[in-house]
CSV table of C-alpha atoms in Angstrom, one decimal:
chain,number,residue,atom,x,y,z
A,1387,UNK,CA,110.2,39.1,-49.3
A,1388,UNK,CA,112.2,41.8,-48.3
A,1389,UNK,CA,115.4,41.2,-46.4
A,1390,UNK,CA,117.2,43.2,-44.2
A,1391,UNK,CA,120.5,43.9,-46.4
A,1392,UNK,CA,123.1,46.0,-45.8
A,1393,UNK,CA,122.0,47.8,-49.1
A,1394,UNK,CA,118.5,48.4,-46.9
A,1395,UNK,CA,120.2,49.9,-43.9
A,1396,UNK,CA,122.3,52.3,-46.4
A,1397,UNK,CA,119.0,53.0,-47.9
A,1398,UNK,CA,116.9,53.2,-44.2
A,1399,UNK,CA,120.2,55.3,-42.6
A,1400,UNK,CA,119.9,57.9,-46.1
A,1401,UNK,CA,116.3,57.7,-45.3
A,1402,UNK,CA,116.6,59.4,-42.0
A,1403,UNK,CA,119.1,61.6,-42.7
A,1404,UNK,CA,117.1,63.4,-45.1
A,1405,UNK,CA,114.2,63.6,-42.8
A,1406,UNK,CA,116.6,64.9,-40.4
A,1407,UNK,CA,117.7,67.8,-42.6
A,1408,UNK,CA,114.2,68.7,-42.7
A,1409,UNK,CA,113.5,68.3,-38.6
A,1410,UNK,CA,116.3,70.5,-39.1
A,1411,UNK,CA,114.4,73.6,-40.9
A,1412,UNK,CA,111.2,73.1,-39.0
A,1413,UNK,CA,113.2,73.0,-35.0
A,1414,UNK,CA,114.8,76.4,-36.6
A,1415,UNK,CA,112.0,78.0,-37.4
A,1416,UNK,CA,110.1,76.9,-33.7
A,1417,UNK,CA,112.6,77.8,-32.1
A,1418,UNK,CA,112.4,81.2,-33.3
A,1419,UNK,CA,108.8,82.4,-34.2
A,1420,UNK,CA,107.4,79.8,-32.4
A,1421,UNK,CA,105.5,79.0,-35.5
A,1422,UNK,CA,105.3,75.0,-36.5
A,1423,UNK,CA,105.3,75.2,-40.0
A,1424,UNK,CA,103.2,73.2,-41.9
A,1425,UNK,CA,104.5,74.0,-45.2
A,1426,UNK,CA,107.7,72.7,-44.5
A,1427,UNK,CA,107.3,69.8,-46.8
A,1428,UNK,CA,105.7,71.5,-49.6
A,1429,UNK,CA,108.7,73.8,-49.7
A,1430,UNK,CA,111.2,70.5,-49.6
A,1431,UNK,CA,109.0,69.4,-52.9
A,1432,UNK,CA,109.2,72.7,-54.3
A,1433,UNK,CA,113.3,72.5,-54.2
A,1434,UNK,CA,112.8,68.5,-55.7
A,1435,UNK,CA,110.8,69.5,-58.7
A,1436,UNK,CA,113.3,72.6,-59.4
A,1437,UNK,CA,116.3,70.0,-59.3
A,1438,UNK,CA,113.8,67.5,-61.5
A,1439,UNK,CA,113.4,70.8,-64.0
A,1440,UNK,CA,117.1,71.6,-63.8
A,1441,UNK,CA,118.1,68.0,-64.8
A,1442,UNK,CA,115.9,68.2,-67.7
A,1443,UNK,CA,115.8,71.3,-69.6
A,1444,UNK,CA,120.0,71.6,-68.6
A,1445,UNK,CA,122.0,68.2,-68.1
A,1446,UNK,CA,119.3,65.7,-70.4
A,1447,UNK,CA,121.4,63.0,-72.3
A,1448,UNK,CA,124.8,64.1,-70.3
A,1449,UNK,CA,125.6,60.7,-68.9
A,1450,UNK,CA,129.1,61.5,-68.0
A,1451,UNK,CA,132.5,64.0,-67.8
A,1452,UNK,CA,132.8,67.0,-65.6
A,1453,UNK,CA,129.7,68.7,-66.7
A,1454,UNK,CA,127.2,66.1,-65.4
A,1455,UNK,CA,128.8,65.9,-62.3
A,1456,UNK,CA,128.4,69.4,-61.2
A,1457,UNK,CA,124.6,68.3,-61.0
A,1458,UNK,CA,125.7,67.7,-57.7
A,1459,UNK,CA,126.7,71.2,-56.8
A,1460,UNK,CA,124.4,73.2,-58.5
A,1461,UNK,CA,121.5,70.9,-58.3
A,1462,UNK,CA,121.2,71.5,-54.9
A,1463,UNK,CA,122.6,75.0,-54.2
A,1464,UNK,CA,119.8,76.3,-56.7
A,1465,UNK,CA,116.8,74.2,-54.8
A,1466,UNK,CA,117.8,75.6,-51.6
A,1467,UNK,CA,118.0,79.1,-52.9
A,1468,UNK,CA,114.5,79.3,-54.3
A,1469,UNK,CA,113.1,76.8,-51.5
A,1470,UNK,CA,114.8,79.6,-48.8
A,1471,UNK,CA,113.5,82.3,-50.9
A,1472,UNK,CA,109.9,81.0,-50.6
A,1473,UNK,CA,109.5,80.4,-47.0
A,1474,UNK,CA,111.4,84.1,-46.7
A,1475,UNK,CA,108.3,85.3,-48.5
A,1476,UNK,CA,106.1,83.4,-46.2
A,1477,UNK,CA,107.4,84.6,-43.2
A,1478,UNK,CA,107.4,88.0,-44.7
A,1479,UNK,CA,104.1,88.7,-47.0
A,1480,UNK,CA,102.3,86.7,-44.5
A,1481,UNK,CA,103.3,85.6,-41.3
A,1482,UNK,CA,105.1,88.8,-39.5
A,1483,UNK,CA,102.3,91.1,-41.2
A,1484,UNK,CA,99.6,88.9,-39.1
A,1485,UNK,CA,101.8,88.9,-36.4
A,1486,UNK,CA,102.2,92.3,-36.0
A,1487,UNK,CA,98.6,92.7,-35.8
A,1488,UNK,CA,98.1,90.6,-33.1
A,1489,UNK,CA,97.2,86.5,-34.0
A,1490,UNK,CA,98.5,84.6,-31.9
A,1491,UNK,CA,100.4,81.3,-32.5
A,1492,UNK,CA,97.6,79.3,-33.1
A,1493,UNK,CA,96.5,81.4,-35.9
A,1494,UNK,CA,99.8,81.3,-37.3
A,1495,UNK,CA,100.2,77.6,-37.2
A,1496,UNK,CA,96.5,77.8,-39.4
A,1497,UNK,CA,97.8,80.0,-41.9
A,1498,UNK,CA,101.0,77.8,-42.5
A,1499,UNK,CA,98.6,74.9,-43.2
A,1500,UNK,CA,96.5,77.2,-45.8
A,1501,UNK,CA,99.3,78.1,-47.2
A,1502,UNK,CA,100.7,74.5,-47.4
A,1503,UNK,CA,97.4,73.6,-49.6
A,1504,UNK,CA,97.7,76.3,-51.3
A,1505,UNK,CA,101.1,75.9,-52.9
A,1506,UNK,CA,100.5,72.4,-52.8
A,1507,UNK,CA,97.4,72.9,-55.2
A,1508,UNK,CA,99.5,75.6,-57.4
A,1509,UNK,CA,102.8,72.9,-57.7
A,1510,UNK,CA,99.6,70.0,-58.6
A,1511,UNK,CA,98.0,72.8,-61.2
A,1512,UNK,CA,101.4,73.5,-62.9
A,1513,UNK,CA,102.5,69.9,-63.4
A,1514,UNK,CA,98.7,69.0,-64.6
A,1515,UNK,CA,99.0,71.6,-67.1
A,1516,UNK,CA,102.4,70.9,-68.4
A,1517,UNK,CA,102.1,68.7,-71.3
A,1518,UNK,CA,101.7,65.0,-70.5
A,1519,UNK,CA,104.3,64.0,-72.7
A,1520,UNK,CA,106.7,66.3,-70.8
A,1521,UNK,CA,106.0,65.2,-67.2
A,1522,UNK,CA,106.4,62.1,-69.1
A,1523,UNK,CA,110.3,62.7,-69.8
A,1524,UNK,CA,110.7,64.2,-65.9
A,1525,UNK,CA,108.6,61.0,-64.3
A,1526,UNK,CA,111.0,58.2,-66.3
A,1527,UNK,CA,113.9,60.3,-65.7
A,1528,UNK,CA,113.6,60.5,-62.1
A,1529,UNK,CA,112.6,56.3,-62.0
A,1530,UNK,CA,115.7,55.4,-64.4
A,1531,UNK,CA,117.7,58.0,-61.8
A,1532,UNK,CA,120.0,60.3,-62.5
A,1533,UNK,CA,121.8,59.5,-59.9
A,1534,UNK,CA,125.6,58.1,-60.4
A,1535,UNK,CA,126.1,55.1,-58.4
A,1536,UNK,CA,129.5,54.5,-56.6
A,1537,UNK,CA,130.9,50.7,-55.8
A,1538,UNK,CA,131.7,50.1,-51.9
A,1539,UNK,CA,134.0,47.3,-52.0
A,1540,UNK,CA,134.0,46.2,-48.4
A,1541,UNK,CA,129.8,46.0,-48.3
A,1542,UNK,CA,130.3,44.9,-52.3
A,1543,UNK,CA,127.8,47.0,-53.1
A,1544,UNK,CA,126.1,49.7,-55.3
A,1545,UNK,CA,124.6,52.7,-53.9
A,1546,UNK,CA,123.4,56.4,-55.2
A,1547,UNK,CA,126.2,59.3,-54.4
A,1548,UNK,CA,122.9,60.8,-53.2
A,1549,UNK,CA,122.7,58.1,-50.6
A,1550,UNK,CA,126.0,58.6,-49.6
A,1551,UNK,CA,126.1,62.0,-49.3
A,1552,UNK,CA,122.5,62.9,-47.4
A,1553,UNK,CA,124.4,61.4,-43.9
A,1554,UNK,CA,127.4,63.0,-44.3
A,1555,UNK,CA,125.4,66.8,-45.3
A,1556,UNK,CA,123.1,66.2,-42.5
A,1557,UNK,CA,126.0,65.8,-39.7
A,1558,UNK,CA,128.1,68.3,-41.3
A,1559,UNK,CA,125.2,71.0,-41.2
A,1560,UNK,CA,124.2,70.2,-37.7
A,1561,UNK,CA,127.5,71.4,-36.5
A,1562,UNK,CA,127.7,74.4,-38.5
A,1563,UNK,CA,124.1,75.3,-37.1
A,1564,UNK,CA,125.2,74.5,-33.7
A,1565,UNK,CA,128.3,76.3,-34.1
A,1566,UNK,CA,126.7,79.1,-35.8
A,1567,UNK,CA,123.9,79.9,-33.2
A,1568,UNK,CA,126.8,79.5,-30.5
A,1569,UNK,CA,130.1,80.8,-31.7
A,1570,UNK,CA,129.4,83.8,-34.3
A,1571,UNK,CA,127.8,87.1,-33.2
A,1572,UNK,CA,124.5,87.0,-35.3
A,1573,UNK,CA,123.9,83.7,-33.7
A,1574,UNK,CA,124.6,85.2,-30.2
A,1575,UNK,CA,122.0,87.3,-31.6
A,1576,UNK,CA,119.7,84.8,-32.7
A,1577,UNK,CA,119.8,83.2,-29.4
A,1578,UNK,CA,119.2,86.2,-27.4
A,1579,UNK,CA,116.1,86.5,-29.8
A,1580,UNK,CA,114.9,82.9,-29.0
A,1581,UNK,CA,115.4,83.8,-25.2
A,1582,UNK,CA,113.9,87.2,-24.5
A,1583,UNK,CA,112.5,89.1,-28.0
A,1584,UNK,CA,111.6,92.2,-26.2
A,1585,UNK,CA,115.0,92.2,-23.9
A,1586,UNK,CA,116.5,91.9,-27.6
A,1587,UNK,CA,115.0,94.5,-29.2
A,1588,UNK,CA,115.5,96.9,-26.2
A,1589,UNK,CA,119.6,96.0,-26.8
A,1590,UNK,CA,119.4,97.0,-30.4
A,1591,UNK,CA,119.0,93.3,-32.1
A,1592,UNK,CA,116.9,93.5,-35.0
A,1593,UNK,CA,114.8,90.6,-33.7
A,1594,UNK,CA,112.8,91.0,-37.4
A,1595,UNK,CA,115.9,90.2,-39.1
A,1596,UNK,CA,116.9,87.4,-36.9
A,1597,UNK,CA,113.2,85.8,-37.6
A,1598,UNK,CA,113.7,86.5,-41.5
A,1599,UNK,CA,117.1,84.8,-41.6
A,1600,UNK,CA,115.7,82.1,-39.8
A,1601,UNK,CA,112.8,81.3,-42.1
A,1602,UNK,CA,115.1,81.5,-44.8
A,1603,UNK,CA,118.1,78.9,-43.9
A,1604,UNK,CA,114.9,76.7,-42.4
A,1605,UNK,CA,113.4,76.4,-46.4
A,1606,UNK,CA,116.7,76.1,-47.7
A,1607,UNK,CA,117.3,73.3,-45.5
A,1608,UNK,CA,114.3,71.6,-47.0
A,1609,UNK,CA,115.3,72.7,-50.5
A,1610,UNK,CA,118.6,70.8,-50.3
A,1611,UNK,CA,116.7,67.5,-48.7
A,1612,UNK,CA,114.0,68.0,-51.2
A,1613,UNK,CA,117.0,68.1,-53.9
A,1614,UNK,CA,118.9,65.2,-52.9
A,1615,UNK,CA,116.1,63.1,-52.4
A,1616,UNK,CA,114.8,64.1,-56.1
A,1617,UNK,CA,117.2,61.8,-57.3
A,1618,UNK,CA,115.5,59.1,-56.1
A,1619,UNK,CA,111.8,60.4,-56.8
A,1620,UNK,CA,109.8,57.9,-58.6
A,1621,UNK,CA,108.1,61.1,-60.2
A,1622,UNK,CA,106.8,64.3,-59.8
A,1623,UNK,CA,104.0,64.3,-56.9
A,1624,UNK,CA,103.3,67.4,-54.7
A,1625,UNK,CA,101.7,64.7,-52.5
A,1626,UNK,CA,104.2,63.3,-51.2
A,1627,UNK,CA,104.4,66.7,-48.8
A,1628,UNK,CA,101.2,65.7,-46.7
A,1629,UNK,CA,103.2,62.4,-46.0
A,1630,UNK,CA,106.2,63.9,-45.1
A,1631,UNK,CA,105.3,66.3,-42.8
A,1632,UNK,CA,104.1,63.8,-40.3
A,1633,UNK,CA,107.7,62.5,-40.5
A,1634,UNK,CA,108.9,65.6,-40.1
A,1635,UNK,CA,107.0,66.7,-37.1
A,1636,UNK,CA,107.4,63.0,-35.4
A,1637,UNK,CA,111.3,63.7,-35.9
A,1638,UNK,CA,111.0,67.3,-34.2
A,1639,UNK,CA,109.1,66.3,-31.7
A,1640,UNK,CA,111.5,63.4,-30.9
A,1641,UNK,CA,114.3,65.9,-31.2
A,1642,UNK,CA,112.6,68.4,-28.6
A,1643,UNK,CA,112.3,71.7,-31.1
A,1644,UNK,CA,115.1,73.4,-29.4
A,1645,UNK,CA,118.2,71.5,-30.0
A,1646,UNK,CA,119.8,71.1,-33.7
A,1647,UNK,CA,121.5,68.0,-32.0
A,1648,UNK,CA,118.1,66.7,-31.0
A,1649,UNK,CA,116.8,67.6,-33.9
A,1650,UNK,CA,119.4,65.5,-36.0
A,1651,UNK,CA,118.9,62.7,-33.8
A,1652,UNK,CA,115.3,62.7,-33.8
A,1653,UNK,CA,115.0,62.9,-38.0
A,1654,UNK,CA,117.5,59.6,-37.8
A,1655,UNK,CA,115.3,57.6,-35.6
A,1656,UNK,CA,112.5,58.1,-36.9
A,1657,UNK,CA,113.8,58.2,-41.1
A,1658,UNK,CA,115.7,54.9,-39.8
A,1659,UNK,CA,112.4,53.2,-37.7
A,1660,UNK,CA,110.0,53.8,-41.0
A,1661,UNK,CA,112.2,52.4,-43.4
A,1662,UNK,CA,113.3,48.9,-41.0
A,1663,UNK,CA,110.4,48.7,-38.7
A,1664,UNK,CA,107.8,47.8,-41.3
A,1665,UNK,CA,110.4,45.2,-43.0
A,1666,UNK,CA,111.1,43.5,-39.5
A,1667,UNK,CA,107.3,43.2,-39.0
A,1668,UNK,CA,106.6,41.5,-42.3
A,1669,UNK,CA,109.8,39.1,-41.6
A,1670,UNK,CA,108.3,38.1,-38.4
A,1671,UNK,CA,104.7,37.3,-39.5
A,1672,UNK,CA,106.5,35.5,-42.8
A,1673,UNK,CA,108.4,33.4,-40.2
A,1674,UNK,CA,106.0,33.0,-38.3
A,1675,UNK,CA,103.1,32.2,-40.6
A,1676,UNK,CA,104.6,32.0,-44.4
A,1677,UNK,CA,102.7,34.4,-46.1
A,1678,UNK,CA,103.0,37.7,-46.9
A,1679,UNK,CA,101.9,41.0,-45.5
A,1680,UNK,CA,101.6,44.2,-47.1
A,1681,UNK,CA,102.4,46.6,-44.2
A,1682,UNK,CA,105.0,49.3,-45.5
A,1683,UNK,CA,102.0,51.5,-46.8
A,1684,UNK,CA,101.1,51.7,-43.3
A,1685,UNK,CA,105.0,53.5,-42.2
A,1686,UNK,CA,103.6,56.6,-41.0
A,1687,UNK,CA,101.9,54.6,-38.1
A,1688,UNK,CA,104.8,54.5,-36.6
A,1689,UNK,CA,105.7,58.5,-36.6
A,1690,UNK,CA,102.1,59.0,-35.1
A,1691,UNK,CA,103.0,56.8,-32.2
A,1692,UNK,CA,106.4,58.3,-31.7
A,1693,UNK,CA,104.6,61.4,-31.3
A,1694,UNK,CA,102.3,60.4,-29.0
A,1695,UNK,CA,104.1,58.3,-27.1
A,1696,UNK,CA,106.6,61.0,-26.8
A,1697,UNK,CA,104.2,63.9,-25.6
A,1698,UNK,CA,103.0,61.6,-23.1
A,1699,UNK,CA,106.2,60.3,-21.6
A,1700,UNK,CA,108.7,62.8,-22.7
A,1701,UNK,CA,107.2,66.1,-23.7
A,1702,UNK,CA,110.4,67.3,-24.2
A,1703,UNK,CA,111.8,64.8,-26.2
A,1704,UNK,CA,115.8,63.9,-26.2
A,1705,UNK,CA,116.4,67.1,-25.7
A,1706,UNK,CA,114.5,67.0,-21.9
A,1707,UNK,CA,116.6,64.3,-21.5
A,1708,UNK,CA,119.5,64.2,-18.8
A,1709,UNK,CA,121.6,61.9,-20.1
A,1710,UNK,CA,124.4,62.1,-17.8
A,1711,UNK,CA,122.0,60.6,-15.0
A,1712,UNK,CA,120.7,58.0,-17.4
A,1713,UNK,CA,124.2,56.9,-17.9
A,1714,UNK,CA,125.1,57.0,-13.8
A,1715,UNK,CA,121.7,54.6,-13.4
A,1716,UNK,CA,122.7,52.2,-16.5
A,1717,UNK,CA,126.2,52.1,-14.6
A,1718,UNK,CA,124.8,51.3,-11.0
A,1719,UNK,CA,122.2,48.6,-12.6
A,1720,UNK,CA,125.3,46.9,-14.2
């Protein structure tokens, strides 16, 4: 019966901070091109099975010293290269080409999704013809975990470095975003872009390269989530993307696609509510009744109510939210 454990809320609070790296890449590209990418997801597996490859053709049987740890570095720098590098091509072998000849957003939103079962089928193709006995090595690999564990002694307990880290890369990268789009002069740029395209262009922004630049951190933000969270993989499953991306858009949604705050808030809640809701639930009804109920394979209920509860209450998610009068009414009620 599962409990909730500090260990679990670690695990739940992880959970939702690599979701939110990925509401991350998809609020950056909306926000932009106006384009909700369906592919997100796929390119997030794409930078997990390139950390899965790198781990065993490179670091195999290196359980320890200097070596092994640079995993950590180069693991992940590597995924989000090629994962940025494959939604640059998206945007530009297919997405600005159609754009440019007039299809609107809709048809653009259509194409992501083709192109999401497309690579989807290509990663699934690849993997089944690799020799079984080599997916094999890369599925017990990925259950034993390469991850190295680290001992809090306050919570007297074990977690993944993996764990520990996706929290602290997700708030760090936020503000960088944030501070990026507000402080430097290409995000000045980028922001005019979002604002006014064709006011841009007439003041000499190259709005093209704004877009391009945009796709590209977006898939390298779901590279790095992708390659953190391939530590934890219990195998190699392409899959896994269709799942996720209903996480991911739940998240965005929540977020309000135009704030990298919101966005990081809105990957939390919604990471956090899919890994504790469905354990609360089964506590309850074992509580209540003292049996058993097999309701975590129904998690991503709960991201398809967030999103329609939020398009019906708050279309605009946190981000439409003032919460400087919220505050002033919660102080006058108290």
């Amino acid at each position: 019966m599962p409990i909730l454990s500090i260990d679990f809320l670690i695990n739940g609070l992880a959970s939702g901070a690599a979701l939110a790296l990925l509401c991350l890449g998809l609020t950056l590209t909306y926000m932009t091109t106006k384009v909700p990418n369906f592919a997100h997801a796929t390119i997030a597996v794409v930078g997990a099975i390139v950390t899965l490859l790198l781990l065993d053709w490179v670091y195999i049987g290196l359980r320890g010293g200097a070596v092994y740890y640079t995993l950590y570095i180069v693991a992940p720098i590597l995924s989000a290269l090629i994962a940025g590098l494959l939604a640059l091509t998206i945007y530009i072998a297919i997405l600005r080409p159609l754009s440019k000849k007039g299809i609107g957003i809709i048809g653009l939103m259509i194409a992501t999704f083709a192109l999401d079962i497309i690579i989807n089928n290509i990663l699934t193709l690849i993997l089944h013809l690799t020799p079984s006995k080599y997916i094999g090595k890369l599925i017990d690999a990925s259950v034993k975990g390469y991850g190295v564990q680290v001992y809090i002694p306050i919570l007297d307990v074990n977690i993944y470095l993996s764990r520990l880290l996706l929290p602290i890369i997700a708030v760090i990268l936020t503000i960088s975003l944030h501070l990026y789009m507000t402080r430097t002069k290409f995000g000045i740029a980028m922001r005019a872009s979002i604002e006014n395209p064709q006011l841009a262009k007439a003041l000499g922004i190259n709005v093209d390269l704004v877009y391009a630049i945009s796709w590209f951190l977006s898939g390298s933000l779901a590279g790095l989530a992708g390659s953190l969270l391939a530590f934890e993989f219990p195998g190699i499953n392409p899959a896994v993307a269709y799942l996720y991306i209903v996480s991911i858009f739940a998240g965005s949604i929540l977020g309000g696609l135009s704030s990298m705050y919101g966005a990081l808030a809105g990957g939390l809640v919604v990471g956090v509510s899919e890994v504790l809701i469905p354990v609360m639930i089964q506590n309850i009804y074992y509580t209540i009744t003292g049996s058993v109920i097999d309701i975590i394979r129904y998690q991503k209920f709960i991201s398809l109510l967030i999103i329609i509860i939020v398009l019906l209450v708050a279309p605009q998610g946190l981000a439409g939210v003032s919460w400087r009068n919220l505050l002033a009414r919660v102080v006058r009620v108290g």
